mmCIF file of C-alpha atoms and ligand atoms in Angstrom:
data_model
loop_
_atom_site.group_PDB
_atom_site.id
_atom_site.type_symbol
_atom_site.label_atom_id
_atom_site.label_comp_id
_atom_site.label_asym_id
_atom_site.label_seq_id
_atom_site.Cartn_x
_atom_site.Cartn_y
_atom_site.Cartn_z
ATOM 1 C CA UNK A 1 -14.278 10.417 -53.825
ATOM 2 C CA UNK A 2 -14.376 13.478 -52.678
ATOM 3 C CA UNK A 3 -14.896 12.573 -49.063
ATOM 4 C CA UNK A 4 -11.370 11.298 -49.424
ATOM 5 C CA UNK A 5 -10.222 14.747 -49.656
ATOM 6 C CA UNK A 6 -12.685 16.858 -46.992
ATOM 7 C CA UNK A 7 -9.505 18.801 -45.063
ATOM 8 C CA UNK A 8 -11.585 18.214 -41.646
ATOM 9 C CA UNK A 9 -10.566 14.292 -42.190
ATOM 10 C CA UNK A 10 -7.407 15.845 -40.222
ATOM 11 C CA UNK A 11 -7.733 15.570 -36.933
ATOM 12 C CA UNK A 12 -5.895 19.025 -36.547
ATOM 13 C CA UNK A 13 -8.470 20.503 -38.034
ATOM 14 C CA UNK A 14 -11.128 19.748 -35.828
ATOM 15 C CA UNK A 15 -12.691 21.977 -32.800
ATOM 16 C CA UNK A 16 -12.705 20.617 -29.310
ATOM 17 C CA UNK A 17 -16.561 20.463 -29.602
ATOM 18 C CA UNK A 18 -15.961 18.470 -32.573
ATOM 19 C CA UNK A 19 -13.841 15.694 -30.649
ATOM 20 C CA UNK A 20 -15.041 14.998 -28.262
ATOM 21 C CA UNK A 21 -18.366 13.682 -29.977
ATOM 22 C CA UNK A 22 -15.654 11.697 -33.005
ATOM 23 C CA UNK A 23 -12.488 11.806 -31.544
ATOM 24 C CA UNK A 24 -10.711 8.189 -31.919
ATOM 25 C CA UNK A 25 -13.709 6.764 -32.858
ATOM 26 C CA UNK A 26 -13.382 2.886 -33.673
ATOM 27 C CA UNK A 27 -16.435 1.280 -35.305
ATOM 28 C CA UNK A 28 -17.069 -2.012 -35.410
ATOM 29 C CA UNK A 29 -18.490 -3.848 -38.014
ATOM 30 C CA UNK A 30 -21.517 -3.332 -37.348
ATOM 31 C CA UNK A 31 -21.421 0.673 -37.592
ATOM 32 C CA UNK A 32 -22.790 1.674 -34.566
ATOM 33 C CA UNK A 33 -23.127 5.337 -34.260
ATOM 34 C CA UNK A 34 -22.133 5.741 -30.137
ATOM 35 C CA UNK A 35 -19.231 4.319 -29.138
ATOM 36 C CA UNK A 36 -19.575 0.365 -28.842
ATOM 37 C CA UNK A 37 -18.956 -0.916 -25.020
ATOM 38 C CA UNK A 38 -16.245 -3.795 -25.036
ATOM 39 C CA UNK A 39 -17.347 -5.512 -21.888
ATOM 40 C CA UNK A 40 -14.314 -7.927 -21.589
ATOM 41 C CA UNK A 41 -11.496 -9.042 -19.817
ATOM 42 C CA UNK A 42 -9.706 -11.377 -22.017
ATOM 43 C CA UNK A 43 -8.735 -11.982 -25.854
ATOM 44 C CA UNK A 44 -8.333 -14.547 -27.718
ATOM 45 C CA UNK A 45 -5.822 -15.317 -30.756
ATOM 46 C CA UNK A 46 -5.975 -17.173 -34.221
ATOM 47 C CA UNK A 47 -2.503 -18.823 -32.814
ATOM 48 C CA UNK A 48 0.009 -19.646 -30.875
ATOM 49 C CA UNK A 49 2.415 -17.889 -32.909
ATOM 50 C CA UNK A 50 0.237 -14.553 -32.899
ATOM 51 C CA UNK A 51 0.187 -14.745 -29.286
ATOM 52 C CA UNK A 52 3.785 -14.872 -29.225
ATOM 53 C CA UNK A 53 4.291 -12.082 -31.099
ATOM 54 C CA UNK A 54 1.943 -10.366 -29.598
ATOM 55 C CA UNK A 55 3.161 -10.595 -26.037
ATOM 56 C CA UNK A 56 6.747 -9.230 -27.624
ATOM 57 C CA UNK A 57 5.356 -6.458 -28.279
ATOM 58 C CA UNK A 58 5.531 -6.851 -32.260
ATOM 59 C CA UNK A 59 1.708 -6.120 -32.902
ATOM 60 C CA UNK A 60 0.970 -2.528 -32.646
ATOM 61 C CA UNK A 61 -2.575 -1.828 -31.655
ATOM 62 C CA UNK A 62 -2.841 -5.606 -30.174
ATOM 63 C CA UNK A 63 -5.275 -6.414 -26.827
ATOM 64 C CA UNK A 64 -4.095 -8.808 -24.640
ATOM 65 C CA UNK A 65 -5.642 -8.028 -20.996
ATOM 66 C CA UNK A 66 -8.047 -5.690 -20.544
ATOM 67 C CA UNK A 67 -6.266 -4.196 -17.577
ATOM 68 C CA UNK A 68 -4.324 -2.237 -19.634
ATOM 69 C CA UNK A 69 -5.941 -2.755 -23.053
ATOM 70 C CA UNK A 70 -9.564 -2.419 -23.814
ATOM 71 C CA UNK A 71 -10.458 -0.661 -26.931
ATOM 72 C CA UNK A 72 -13.275 1.150 -25.306
ATOM 73 C CA UNK A 73 -10.696 2.793 -23.046
ATOM 74 C CA UNK A 74 -8.663 3.235 -25.201
ATOM 75 C CA UNK A 75 -11.204 5.135 -27.331
ATOM 76 C CA UNK A 76 -12.086 7.667 -24.416
ATOM 77 C CA UNK A 77 -8.175 7.890 -23.767
ATOM 78 C CA UNK A 78 -7.721 8.981 -27.037
ATOM 79 C CA UNK A 79 -10.037 11.808 -27.128
ATOM 80 C CA UNK A 80 -8.996 12.669 -23.364
ATOM 81 C CA UNK A 81 -5.606 13.132 -25.762
ATOM 82 C CA UNK A 82 -6.999 15.357 -28.217
ATOM 83 C CA UNK A 83 -8.798 17.308 -25.774
ATOM 84 C CA UNK A 84 -5.783 18.208 -23.647
ATOM 85 C CA UNK A 85 -3.541 18.670 -26.036
ATOM 86 C CA UNK A 86 -1.394 15.861 -25.145
ATOM 87 C CA UNK A 87 0.179 13.050 -26.975
ATOM 88 C CA UNK A 88 -0.898 10.345 -25.342
ATOM 89 C CA UNK A 89 -3.191 9.742 -21.487
ATOM 90 C CA UNK A 90 -4.169 6.651 -19.436
ATOM 91 C CA UNK A 91 -7.537 6.125 -17.918
ATOM 92 C CA UNK A 92 -7.980 4.784 -13.730
ATOM 93 C CA UNK A 93 -10.380 3.971 -11.683
ATOM 94 C CA UNK A 94 -10.171 7.236 -10.042
ATOM 95 C CA UNK A 95 -8.610 10.823 -9.673
ATOM 96 C CA UNK A 96 -6.745 9.421 -6.997
ATOM 97 C CA UNK A 97 -5.559 5.926 -8.264
ATOM 98 C CA UNK A 98 -3.918 8.630 -11.573
ATOM 99 C CA UNK A 99 -2.894 10.976 -9.165
ATOM 100 C CA UNK A 100 -1.085 8.410 -6.946
ATOM 101 C CA UNK A 101 0.343 6.800 -10.283
ATOM 102 C CA UNK A 102 1.096 9.566 -11.590
ATOM 103 C CA UNK A 103 3.477 10.171 -8.602
ATOM 104 C CA UNK A 104 4.308 6.756 -7.749
ATOM 105 C CA UNK A 105 5.426 6.296 -11.484
ATOM 106 C CA UNK A 106 8.616 9.419 -11.626
ATOM 107 C CA UNK A 107 9.929 8.823 -7.668
ATOM 108 C CA UNK A 108 11.953 6.020 -6.628
ATOM 109 C CA UNK A 109 13.628 5.647 -2.445
ATOM 110 C CA UNK A 110 15.958 8.129 -1.671
ATOM 111 C CA UNK A 111 13.927 10.764 -3.643
ATOM 112 C CA UNK A 112 12.413 14.236 -3.214
ATOM 113 C CA UNK A 113 8.769 15.975 -4.029
ATOM 114 C CA UNK A 114 7.891 19.434 -3.860
ATOM 115 C CA UNK A 115 4.743 19.498 -3.094
ATOM 116 C CA UNK A 116 2.273 23.116 -2.605
ATOM 117 C CA UNK A 117 0.396 22.461 0.551
ATOM 118 C CA UNK A 118 -3.086 23.925 -0.667
ATOM 119 C CA UNK A 119 -4.467 20.118 -2.024
ATOM 120 C CA UNK A 120 -7.562 18.284 -2.318
ATOM 121 C CA UNK A 121 -7.117 15.825 0.782
ATOM 122 C CA UNK A 122 -6.279 12.581 -0.711
ATOM 123 C CA UNK A 123 -3.829 14.139 -3.019
ATOM 124 C CA UNK A 124 -2.140 15.520 0.632
ATOM 125 C CA UNK A 125 -2.164 12.516 2.094
ATOM 126 C CA UNK A 126 -0.538 10.449 -0.604
ATOM 127 C CA UNK A 127 2.256 13.078 -0.620
ATOM 128 C CA UNK A 128 2.594 14.033 2.946
ATOM 129 C CA UNK A 129 1.744 10.737 4.657
ATOM 130 C CA UNK A 130 2.222 7.758 2.102
ATOM 131 C CA UNK A 131 5.291 8.368 0.279
ATOM 132 C CA UNK A 132 7.872 9.214 3.129
ATOM 133 C CA UNK A 133 6.803 5.211 4.141
ATOM 134 C CA UNK A 134 8.307 4.416 1.166
ATOM 135 C CA UNK A 135 11.800 6.328 1.996
ATOM 136 C CA UNK A 136 10.139 9.720 -0.598
ATOM 137 C CA UNK A 137 10.625 12.715 1.082
ATOM 138 C CA UNK A 138 7.682 15.946 0.953
ATOM 139 C CA UNK A 139 8.331 19.040 1.958
ATOM 140 C CA UNK A 140 5.322 21.484 1.159
ATOM 141 C CA UNK A 141 4.961 25.110 -0.039
ATOM 142 C CA UNK A 142 2.964 27.694 0.317
ATOM 143 C CA UNK A 143 2.436 27.735 -3.451
ATOM 144 C CA UNK A 144 1.565 31.023 -3.982
ATOM 145 C CA UNK A 145 5.092 32.460 -4.265
ATOM 146 C CA UNK A 146 7.281 30.478 -6.767
ATOM 147 C CA UNK A 147 10.397 31.568 -4.928
ATOM 148 C CA UNK A 148 9.091 28.796 -1.988
ATOM 149 C CA UNK A 149 9.394 26.195 -4.887
ATOM 150 C CA UNK A 150 12.928 26.884 -5.855
ATOM 151 C CA UNK A 151 13.910 27.264 -2.606
ATOM 152 C CA UNK A 152 12.865 23.730 -1.299
ATOM 153 C CA UNK A 153 14.667 22.307 -4.350
ATOM 154 C CA UNK A 154 16.871 20.012 -3.505
ATOM 155 C CA UNK A 155 19.893 17.630 -5.494
ATOM 156 C CA UNK A 156 17.492 14.774 -5.061
ATOM 157 C CA UNK A 157 13.846 16.582 -5.736
ATOM 158 C CA UNK A 158 12.229 14.709 -8.782
ATOM 159 C CA UNK A 159 8.710 15.921 -9.047
ATOM 160 C CA UNK A 160 7.139 18.827 -7.956
ATOM 161 C CA UNK A 161 2.725 18.524 -7.592
ATOM 162 C CA UNK A 162 0.444 21.113 -7.728
ATOM 163 C CA UNK A 163 -2.642 21.709 -8.278
ATOM 164 C CA UNK A 164 -4.928 25.118 -9.169
ATOM 165 C CA UNK A 165 -6.607 26.864 -8.607
ATOM 166 C CA UNK A 166 -6.504 24.928 -5.156
ATOM 167 C CA UNK A 167 -9.364 23.406 -2.992
ATOM 168 C CA UNK A 168 -11.571 24.718 -1.292
ATOM 169 C CA UNK A 169 -9.783 27.999 -1.195
ATOM 170 C CA UNK A 170 -9.138 28.984 -4.912
ATOM 171 C CA UNK A 171 -5.414 29.823 -4.165
ATOM 172 C CA UNK A 172 -3.159 29.613 -7.349
ATOM 173 C CA UNK A 173 -0.016 28.547 -8.738
ATOM 174 C CA UNK A 174 1.982 29.953 -11.454
ATOM 175 C CA UNK A 175 2.031 26.548 -13.371
ATOM 176 C CA UNK A 176 4.632 28.250 -16.203
ATOM 177 C CA UNK A 177 7.048 29.946 -13.098
ATOM 178 C CA UNK A 178 7.115 26.678 -11.621
ATOM 179 C CA UNK A 179 7.623 24.978 -14.008
ATOM 180 C CA UNK A 180 10.441 26.252 -14.943
ATOM 181 C CA UNK A 181 11.769 25.756 -11.570
ATOM 182 C CA UNK A 182 11.149 22.727 -11.922
ATOM 183 C CA UNK A 183 12.665 21.448 -15.243
ATOM 184 C CA UNK A 184 16.054 23.500 -13.803
ATOM 185 C CA UNK A 185 16.286 20.561 -11.402
ATOM 186 C CA UNK A 186 15.554 17.987 -13.458
ATOM 187 C CA UNK A 187 12.203 17.239 -11.856
ATOM 188 C CA UNK A 188 9.051 16.389 -13.492
ATOM 189 C CA UNK A 189 5.579 18.642 -12.954
ATOM 190 C CA UNK A 190 2.542 17.662 -11.832
ATOM 191 C CA UNK A 191 -0.306 18.978 -12.209
ATOM 192 C CA UNK A 192 -4.038 18.106 -10.561
ATOM 193 C CA UNK A 193 -5.702 20.636 -13.273
ATOM 194 C CA UNK A 194 -9.489 19.456 -12.263
ATOM 195 C CA UNK A 195 -10.291 22.735 -10.716
ATOM 196 C CA UNK A 196 -9.958 25.059 -13.652
ATOM 197 C CA UNK A 197 -10.498 21.674 -16.467
ATOM 198 C CA UNK A 198 -9.306 20.808 -19.513
ATOM 199 C CA UNK A 199 -11.872 23.622 -20.765
ATOM 200 C CA UNK A 200 -9.791 26.581 -19.239
ATOM 201 C CA UNK A 201 -6.461 25.561 -18.476
ATOM 202 C CA UNK A 202 -3.630 24.068 -20.186
ATOM 203 C CA UNK A 203 -0.531 23.015 -18.263
ATOM 204 C CA UNK A 204 1.122 21.487 -21.053
ATOM 205 C CA UNK A 205 1.580 24.057 -22.735
ATOM 206 C CA UNK A 206 2.713 26.114 -19.700
ATOM 207 C CA UNK A 207 5.284 23.225 -19.499
ATOM 208 C CA UNK A 208 3.703 20.848 -16.533
ATOM 209 C CA UNK A 209 4.626 16.781 -17.613
ATOM 210 C CA UNK A 210 2.346 15.283 -16.299
ATOM 211 C CA UNK A 211 -1.567 16.672 -16.177
ATOM 212 C CA UNK A 212 -3.957 14.573 -13.594
ATOM 213 C CA UNK A 213 -7.826 14.457 -13.080
ATOM 214 C CA UNK A 214 -10.524 13.178 -11.189
ATOM 215 C CA UNK A 215 -12.631 12.091 -14.397
ATOM 216 C CA UNK A 216 -15.662 11.949 -11.594
ATOM 217 C CA UNK A 217 -15.950 15.535 -11.525
ATOM 218 C CA UNK A 218 -16.817 17.656 -14.897
ATOM 219 C CA UNK A 219 -16.186 15.075 -16.767
ATOM 220 C CA UNK A 220 -18.499 13.015 -16.108
ATOM 221 C CA UNK A 221 -19.778 15.729 -14.271
ATOM 222 C CA UNK A 222 -23.298 13.326 -13.325
ATOM 223 C CA UNK A 223 -22.499 12.599 -10.153
ATOM 224 C CA UNK A 224 -22.610 8.048 -12.233
ATOM 225 C CA UNK A 225 -19.110 6.896 -12.006
ATOM 226 C CA UNK A 226 -15.519 7.764 -10.906
ATOM 227 C CA UNK A 227 -12.760 7.532 -13.180
ATOM 228 C CA UNK A 228 -9.254 9.154 -13.278
ATOM 229 C CA UNK A 229 -6.811 10.203 -15.804
ATOM 230 C CA UNK A 230 -3.421 11.307 -16.494
ATOM 231 C CA UNK A 231 -1.932 12.784 -19.667
ATOM 232 C CA UNK A 232 1.322 13.685 -21.359
ATOM 233 C CA UNK A 233 4.354 12.948 -23.094
ATOM 234 C CA UNK A 234 4.490 9.526 -24.976
ATOM 235 C CA UNK A 235 7.652 9.559 -23.194
ATOM 236 C CA UNK A 236 6.146 9.886 -19.780
ATOM 237 C CA UNK A 237 2.688 8.204 -20.661
ATOM 238 C CA UNK A 238 3.971 4.727 -22.825
ATOM 239 C CA UNK A 239 6.127 4.247 -20.209
ATOM 240 C CA UNK A 240 6.482 4.513 -16.186
ATOM 241 C CA UNK A 241 2.577 5.437 -16.199
ATOM 242 C CA UNK A 242 1.448 2.909 -18.592
ATOM 243 C CA UNK A 243 4.043 -0.027 -16.732
ATOM 244 C CA UNK A 244 2.572 0.984 -12.836
ATOM 245 C CA UNK A 245 -1.253 0.773 -14.189
ATOM 246 C CA UNK A 246 -0.415 -2.150 -16.016
ATOM 247 C CA UNK A 247 1.456 -4.180 -13.320
ATOM 248 C CA UNK A 248 -0.631 -2.717 -10.351
ATOM 249 C CA UNK A 249 -4.143 -2.427 -12.105
ATOM 250 C CA UNK A 250 -5.690 0.483 -10.580
ATOM 251 C CA UNK A 251 -7.783 0.208 -14.239
ATOM 252 C CA UNK A 252 -10.696 2.375 -15.641
ATOM 253 C CA UNK A 253 -13.409 -0.269 -16.259
ATOM 254 C CA UNK A 254 -14.935 0.102 -19.864
ATOM 255 C CA UNK A 255 -17.923 0.336 -18.663
ATOM 256 C CA UNK A 256 -16.761 3.654 -16.678
ATOM 257 C CA UNK A 257 -15.123 4.981 -19.916
ATOM 258 C CA UNK A 258 -17.668 4.614 -22.029
ATOM 259 C CA UNK A 259 -20.239 6.785 -19.512
ATOM 260 C CA UNK A 260 -17.161 8.694 -19.204
ATOM 261 C CA UNK A 261 -17.072 8.944 -23.296
ATOM 262 C CA UNK A 262 -21.092 10.226 -22.574
ATOM 263 C CA UNK A 263 -19.883 13.045 -20.320
ATOM 264 C CA UNK A 264 -17.397 14.736 -22.859
ATOM 265 C CA UNK A 265 -19.752 14.852 -25.569
ATOM 266 C CA UNK A 266 -21.442 17.282 -23.414
ATOM 267 C CA UNK A 267 -17.762 18.292 -20.932
ATOM 268 C CA UNK A 268 -17.777 22.005 -23.130
ATOM 269 C CA UNK A 269 -21.943 22.979 -23.363
ATOM 270 C CA UNK A 270 -21.752 21.921 -19.533
ATOM 271 C CA UNK A 271 -18.710 23.731 -17.974
ATOM 272 C CA UNK A 272 -19.385 26.725 -20.114
ATOM 273 C CA UNK A 273 -22.730 26.776 -18.952
ATOM 274 C CA UNK A 274 -21.669 26.361 -15.266
ATOM 275 C CA UNK A 275 -18.796 28.641 -15.813
ATOM 276 C CA UNK A 276 -21.135 31.227 -16.787
ATOM 277 C CA UNK A 277 -24.053 30.824 -14.326
ATOM 278 C CA UNK A 278 -20.456 31.240 -12.091
ATOM 279 C CA UNK A 279 -19.737 34.421 -12.709
ATOM 280 C CA UNK A 280 -23.107 35.218 -12.143
ATOM 281 C CA UNK A 281 -23.591 34.103 -8.902
ATOM 282 C CA UNK A 282 -20.490 36.194 -8.187
ATOM 283 C CA UNK A 283 -21.399 39.380 -9.476
ATOM 284 C CA UNK A 284 -25.007 39.081 -7.723
ATOM 285 C CA UNK A 285 -22.559 37.462 -4.564
ATOM 286 C CA UNK A 286 -19.557 40.078 -4.405
ATOM 287 C CA UNK A 287 -20.333 43.191 -1.419
ATOM 288 C CA UNK A 288 -23.005 41.409 0.240
ATOM 289 C CA UNK A 289 -22.892 42.335 3.774
ATOM 290 C CA UNK A 290 -23.100 38.673 5.251
ATOM 291 C CA UNK A 291 -20.291 37.752 2.884
ATOM 292 C CA UNK A 292 -16.958 38.482 4.122
ATOM 293 C CA UNK A 293 -15.352 37.335 1.460
ATOM 294 C CA UNK A 294 -16.344 36.066 -1.711
ATOM 295 C CA UNK A 295 -12.857 34.373 -3.929
ATOM 296 C CA UNK A 296 -13.373 33.610 -7.320
ATOM 297 C CA UNK A 297 -10.359 33.657 -9.935
ATOM 298 C CA UNK A 298 -11.445 35.763 -12.448
ATOM 299 C CA UNK A 299 -12.925 38.140 -9.213
ATOM 300 C CA UNK A 300 -10.238 41.675 -9.224
ATOM 301 C CA UNK A 301 -10.032 41.266 -5.678
ATOM 302 C CA UNK A 302 -9.480 37.848 -5.968
ATOM 303 C CA UNK A 303 -5.140 38.325 -4.992
ATOM 304 C CA UNK A 304 -3.880 36.316 -7.552
ATOM 305 C CA UNK A 305 -6.245 38.239 -10.422
ATOM 306 C CA UNK A 306 -3.370 39.541 -12.966
ATOM 307 C CA UNK A 307 -2.515 35.163 -12.918
ATOM 308 C CA UNK A 308 -5.998 34.307 -13.498
ATOM 309 C CA UNK A 309 -6.123 36.236 -16.080
ATOM 310 C CA UNK A 310 -2.981 35.099 -17.427
ATOM 311 C CA UNK A 311 -3.393 31.368 -16.882
ATOM 312 C CA UNK A 312 -6.820 30.587 -16.674
ATOM 313 C CA UNK A 313 -9.567 31.693 -19.353
ATOM 314 C CA UNK A 314 -12.291 31.648 -17.227
ATOM 315 C CA UNK A 315 -12.797 31.178 -13.213
ATOM 316 C CA UNK A 316 -14.029 28.203 -13.587
ATOM 317 C CA UNK A 317 -16.964 26.751 -12.084
ATOM 318 C CA UNK A 318 -16.256 27.001 -7.793
ATOM 319 C CA UNK A 319 -17.119 30.275 -5.539
ATOM 320 C CA UNK A 320 -15.438 30.073 -2.415
ATOM 321 C CA UNK A 321 -17.266 32.280 0.037
ATOM 322 C CA UNK A 322 -16.402 33.493 3.298
ATOM 323 C CA UNK A 323 -19.461 34.143 5.732
ATOM 324 C CA UNK A 324 -19.601 36.369 8.573
ATOM 325 C CA UNK A 325 -20.095 34.682 11.770
ATOM 326 C CA UNK A 326 -18.209 31.198 11.664
ATOM 327 C CA UNK A 327 -19.565 27.938 11.210
ATOM 328 C CA UNK A 328 -23.113 28.901 13.415
ATOM 329 C CA UNK A 329 -23.487 31.528 10.133
ATOM 330 C CA UNK A 330 -22.153 28.927 7.639
ATOM 331 C CA UNK A 331 -24.344 25.966 8.666
ATOM 332 C CA UNK A 332 -27.259 28.152 8.471
ATOM 333 C CA UNK A 333 -27.110 28.875 5.376
ATOM 334 C CA UNK A 334 -26.400 25.562 3.765
ATOM 335 C CA UNK A 335 -28.955 23.941 6.038
ATOM 336 C CA UNK A 336 -31.278 27.108 4.535
ATOM 337 C CA UNK A 337 -31.003 25.983 0.800
ATOM 338 C CA UNK A 338 -34.028 24.442 -1.239
ATOM 339 C CA UNK A 339 -32.288 23.481 -4.592
ATOM 340 C CA UNK A 340 -28.377 23.210 -4.025
ATOM 341 C CA UNK A 341 -26.899 20.397 -2.417
ATOM 342 C CA UNK A 342 -25.285 19.343 0.173
ATOM 343 C CA UNK A 343 -22.497 17.561 -1.298
ATOM 344 C CA UNK A 344 -18.592 17.254 -1.061
ATOM 345 C CA UNK A 345 -18.376 16.763 -4.924
ATOM 346 C CA UNK A 346 -18.206 18.957 -7.393
ATOM 347 C CA UNK A 347 -18.484 19.407 -10.955
ATOM 348 C CA UNK A 348 -21.662 17.645 -11.335
ATOM 349 C CA UNK A 349 -24.475 18.913 -12.861
ATOM 350 C CA UNK A 350 -26.641 19.393 -9.340
ATOM 351 C CA UNK A 351 -25.154 22.685 -7.381
ATOM 352 C CA UNK A 352 -23.561 21.220 -4.420
ATOM 353 C CA UNK A 353 -22.429 22.866 -1.356
ATOM 354 C CA UNK A 354 -19.420 22.137 1.091
ATOM 355 C CA UNK A 355 -18.758 23.234 4.557
ATOM 356 C CA UNK A 356 -14.608 22.228 4.173
ATOM 357 C CA UNK A 357 -13.374 22.851 8.275
ATOM 358 C CA UNK A 358 -16.116 20.223 9.193
ATOM 359 C CA UNK A 359 -15.663 17.832 5.785
ATOM 360 C CA UNK A 360 -12.855 17.323 3.734
ATOM 361 C CA UNK A 361 -10.512 19.228 5.864
ATOM 362 C CA UNK A 362 -11.767 17.796 9.217
ATOM 363 C CA UNK A 363 -8.616 15.499 9.366
ATOM 364 C CA UNK A 364 -6.479 18.760 9.665
ATOM 365 C CA UNK A 365 -4.965 20.766 12.499
ATOM 366 C CA UNK A 366 -7.098 23.746 12.879
ATOM 367 C CA UNK A 367 -3.442 25.541 12.516
ATOM 368 C CA UNK A 368 -3.029 23.791 8.804
ATOM 369 C CA UNK A 369 -6.595 24.814 7.961
ATOM 370 C CA UNK A 370 -6.141 28.485 9.104
ATOM 371 C CA UNK A 371 -2.961 28.438 7.047
ATOM 372 C CA UNK A 372 -4.339 27.347 4.009
ATOM 373 C CA UNK A 373 -7.338 29.517 4.642
ATOM 374 C CA UNK A 374 -10.365 27.079 5.702
ATOM 375 C CA UNK A 375 -11.848 28.946 8.348
ATOM 376 C CA UNK A 376 -14.741 28.745 10.239
ATOM 377 C CA UNK A 377 -17.044 30.587 8.138
ATOM 378 C CA UNK A 378 -16.108 29.183 4.936
ATOM 379 C CA UNK A 379 -18.229 27.009 2.001
ATOM 380 C CA UNK A 380 -17.451 26.202 -1.275
ATOM 381 C CA UNK A 381 -19.576 26.070 -3.854
ATOM 382 C CA UNK A 382 -20.071 23.812 -6.971
ATOM 383 C CA UNK A 383 -22.023 26.171 -9.767
ATOM 384 C CA UNK A 384 -24.470 22.909 -11.693
ATOM 385 C CA UNK A 385 -26.367 22.922 -14.188
ATOM 386 C CA UNK A 386 -30.339 25.143 -12.486
ATOM 387 C CA UNK A 387 -30.849 28.156 -14.200
ATOM 388 C CA UNK A 388 -28.143 31.114 -12.459
ATOM 389 C CA UNK A 389 -31.457 32.510 -10.969
ATOM 390 C CA UNK A 390 -32.777 29.983 -8.782
ATOM 391 C CA UNK A 391 -29.542 29.386 -7.657
ATOM 392 C CA UNK A 392 -28.803 33.484 -6.856
ATOM 393 C CA UNK A 393 -32.483 33.278 -5.196
ATOM 394 C CA UNK A 394 -31.306 30.073 -3.279
ATOM 395 C CA UNK A 395 -28.615 31.690 -2.043
ATOM 396 C CA UNK A 396 -30.217 34.776 -0.865
ATOM 397 C CA UNK A 397 -32.771 32.884 1.154
ATOM 398 C CA UNK A 398 -29.643 31.359 2.640
ATOM 399 C CA UNK A 399 -27.850 33.834 3.785
ATOM 400 C CA UNK A 400 -30.829 35.413 4.648
ATOM 401 C CA UNK A 401 -32.087 33.071 7.529
ATOM 402 C CA UNK A 402 -28.432 33.662 9.237
HETATM 403 C C1 PLP B 1 -12.077 14.822 -6.235
HETATM 404 C C2 PLP B 1 -10.956 15.223 -6.312
HETATM 405 C C3 PLP B 1 -9.417 14.586 -6.531
HETATM 406 C C4 PLP B 1 -9.643 12.748 -6.573
HETATM 407 O O1 PLP B 1 -10.570 12.180 -7.654
HETATM 408 P P1 PLP B 1 -11.950 10.577 -7.094
HETATM 409 O O2 PLP B 1 -12.128 10.869 -8.072
HETATM 410 O O3 PLP B 1 -13.094 11.250 -5.677
HETATM 411 O O4 PLP B 1 -10.753 9.679 -6.868
HETATM 412 C C5 PLP B 1 -7.961 14.690 -7.003
HETATM 413 N N1 PLP B 1 -7.868 15.988 -6.824
HETATM 414 C C6 PLP B 1 -9.066 17.151 -7.127
HETATM 415 C C7 PLP B 1 -8.324 18.421 -6.927
HETATM 416 C C8 PLP B 1 -10.039 16.102 -6.575
HETATM 417 O O5 PLP B 1 -11.153 17.476 -6.664
#
């Protein structure tokens, strides 16, 4: 039969768009087109002997409990691994569950972590507050200069954690340079790749050992469910990452995995459209009299523009604006918008604007905020799927009200 010889039977020959619709599909006997949703917690076995072999790990691909093995979650993980170019992936209940697993699975008491200081709030909390409670010390560094990582490394440094671009000021960390430093000291590099997305930045190709996502963001991208993913080599994922997930249970639900797969089908379309609109908004607002600074990785005035061009294919979907007139002016802008909603979420079909100083970064001291660029006038815009002309008109109207 000629279908058997079709070169596209080889997943490696398929484009990401195709993988995100078909990758890892496991059809049931009903031959459903959409992916099957297995809402089941447990599995029964044909015999005691079979159960014994299964628990001994002698039956490959077998399922024994949905805390760590569910067919719907399997397909989602396989599709994410294909998108990322990773050997393996594990789904989690949320992005924070994924980040916490990626960090905790690789360290033990007495170890040391180096992390960039400009991090998503929850990630900073995990490395700065929680880990020291369990005997793992942390050094936070200004991530813009790789030398700062090199200087912070200690003989017991086991893990380096970075986010690039950072939330909310879109500073960059040189993934390749930091990977080399981490590996020279025998440490693993974990990259939170939410802001750049799997479409525009490939940390594993640049030397990262583990990549994490909040799937809540661009992967669902439609404001419906929480989810997280950790990706990397089979050795790390099927080893410590899987064991910690299995034994502590921050499991991605099958229902959420199914919703996230629906998100993956349109992920490239949505992220491309949102990125195109972001570039148009940046062009329209750059130089506006009421904005001190437009921050966008692929804007020439970005202090790390060359690095942005090198490690990110585009500037992605987020923009930071430093509004002239501080917090009062920033509030005026946000409160005058009609289409763009005030929300701290991101990567959504709806354009969302947030004032980090009074929301996501409220917990930090003013000194720490200013150190990471969170000024009183700073707002972060997550560009959605609305018409870019409407978004530009909305923002120009808001700026006029200041
Ligand atoms: C949202 C986010 C997280 C946490 O993800 P949740 O799904 O909200 O738990 C982690 N890192 C970054 C960069 C994020 O934007």
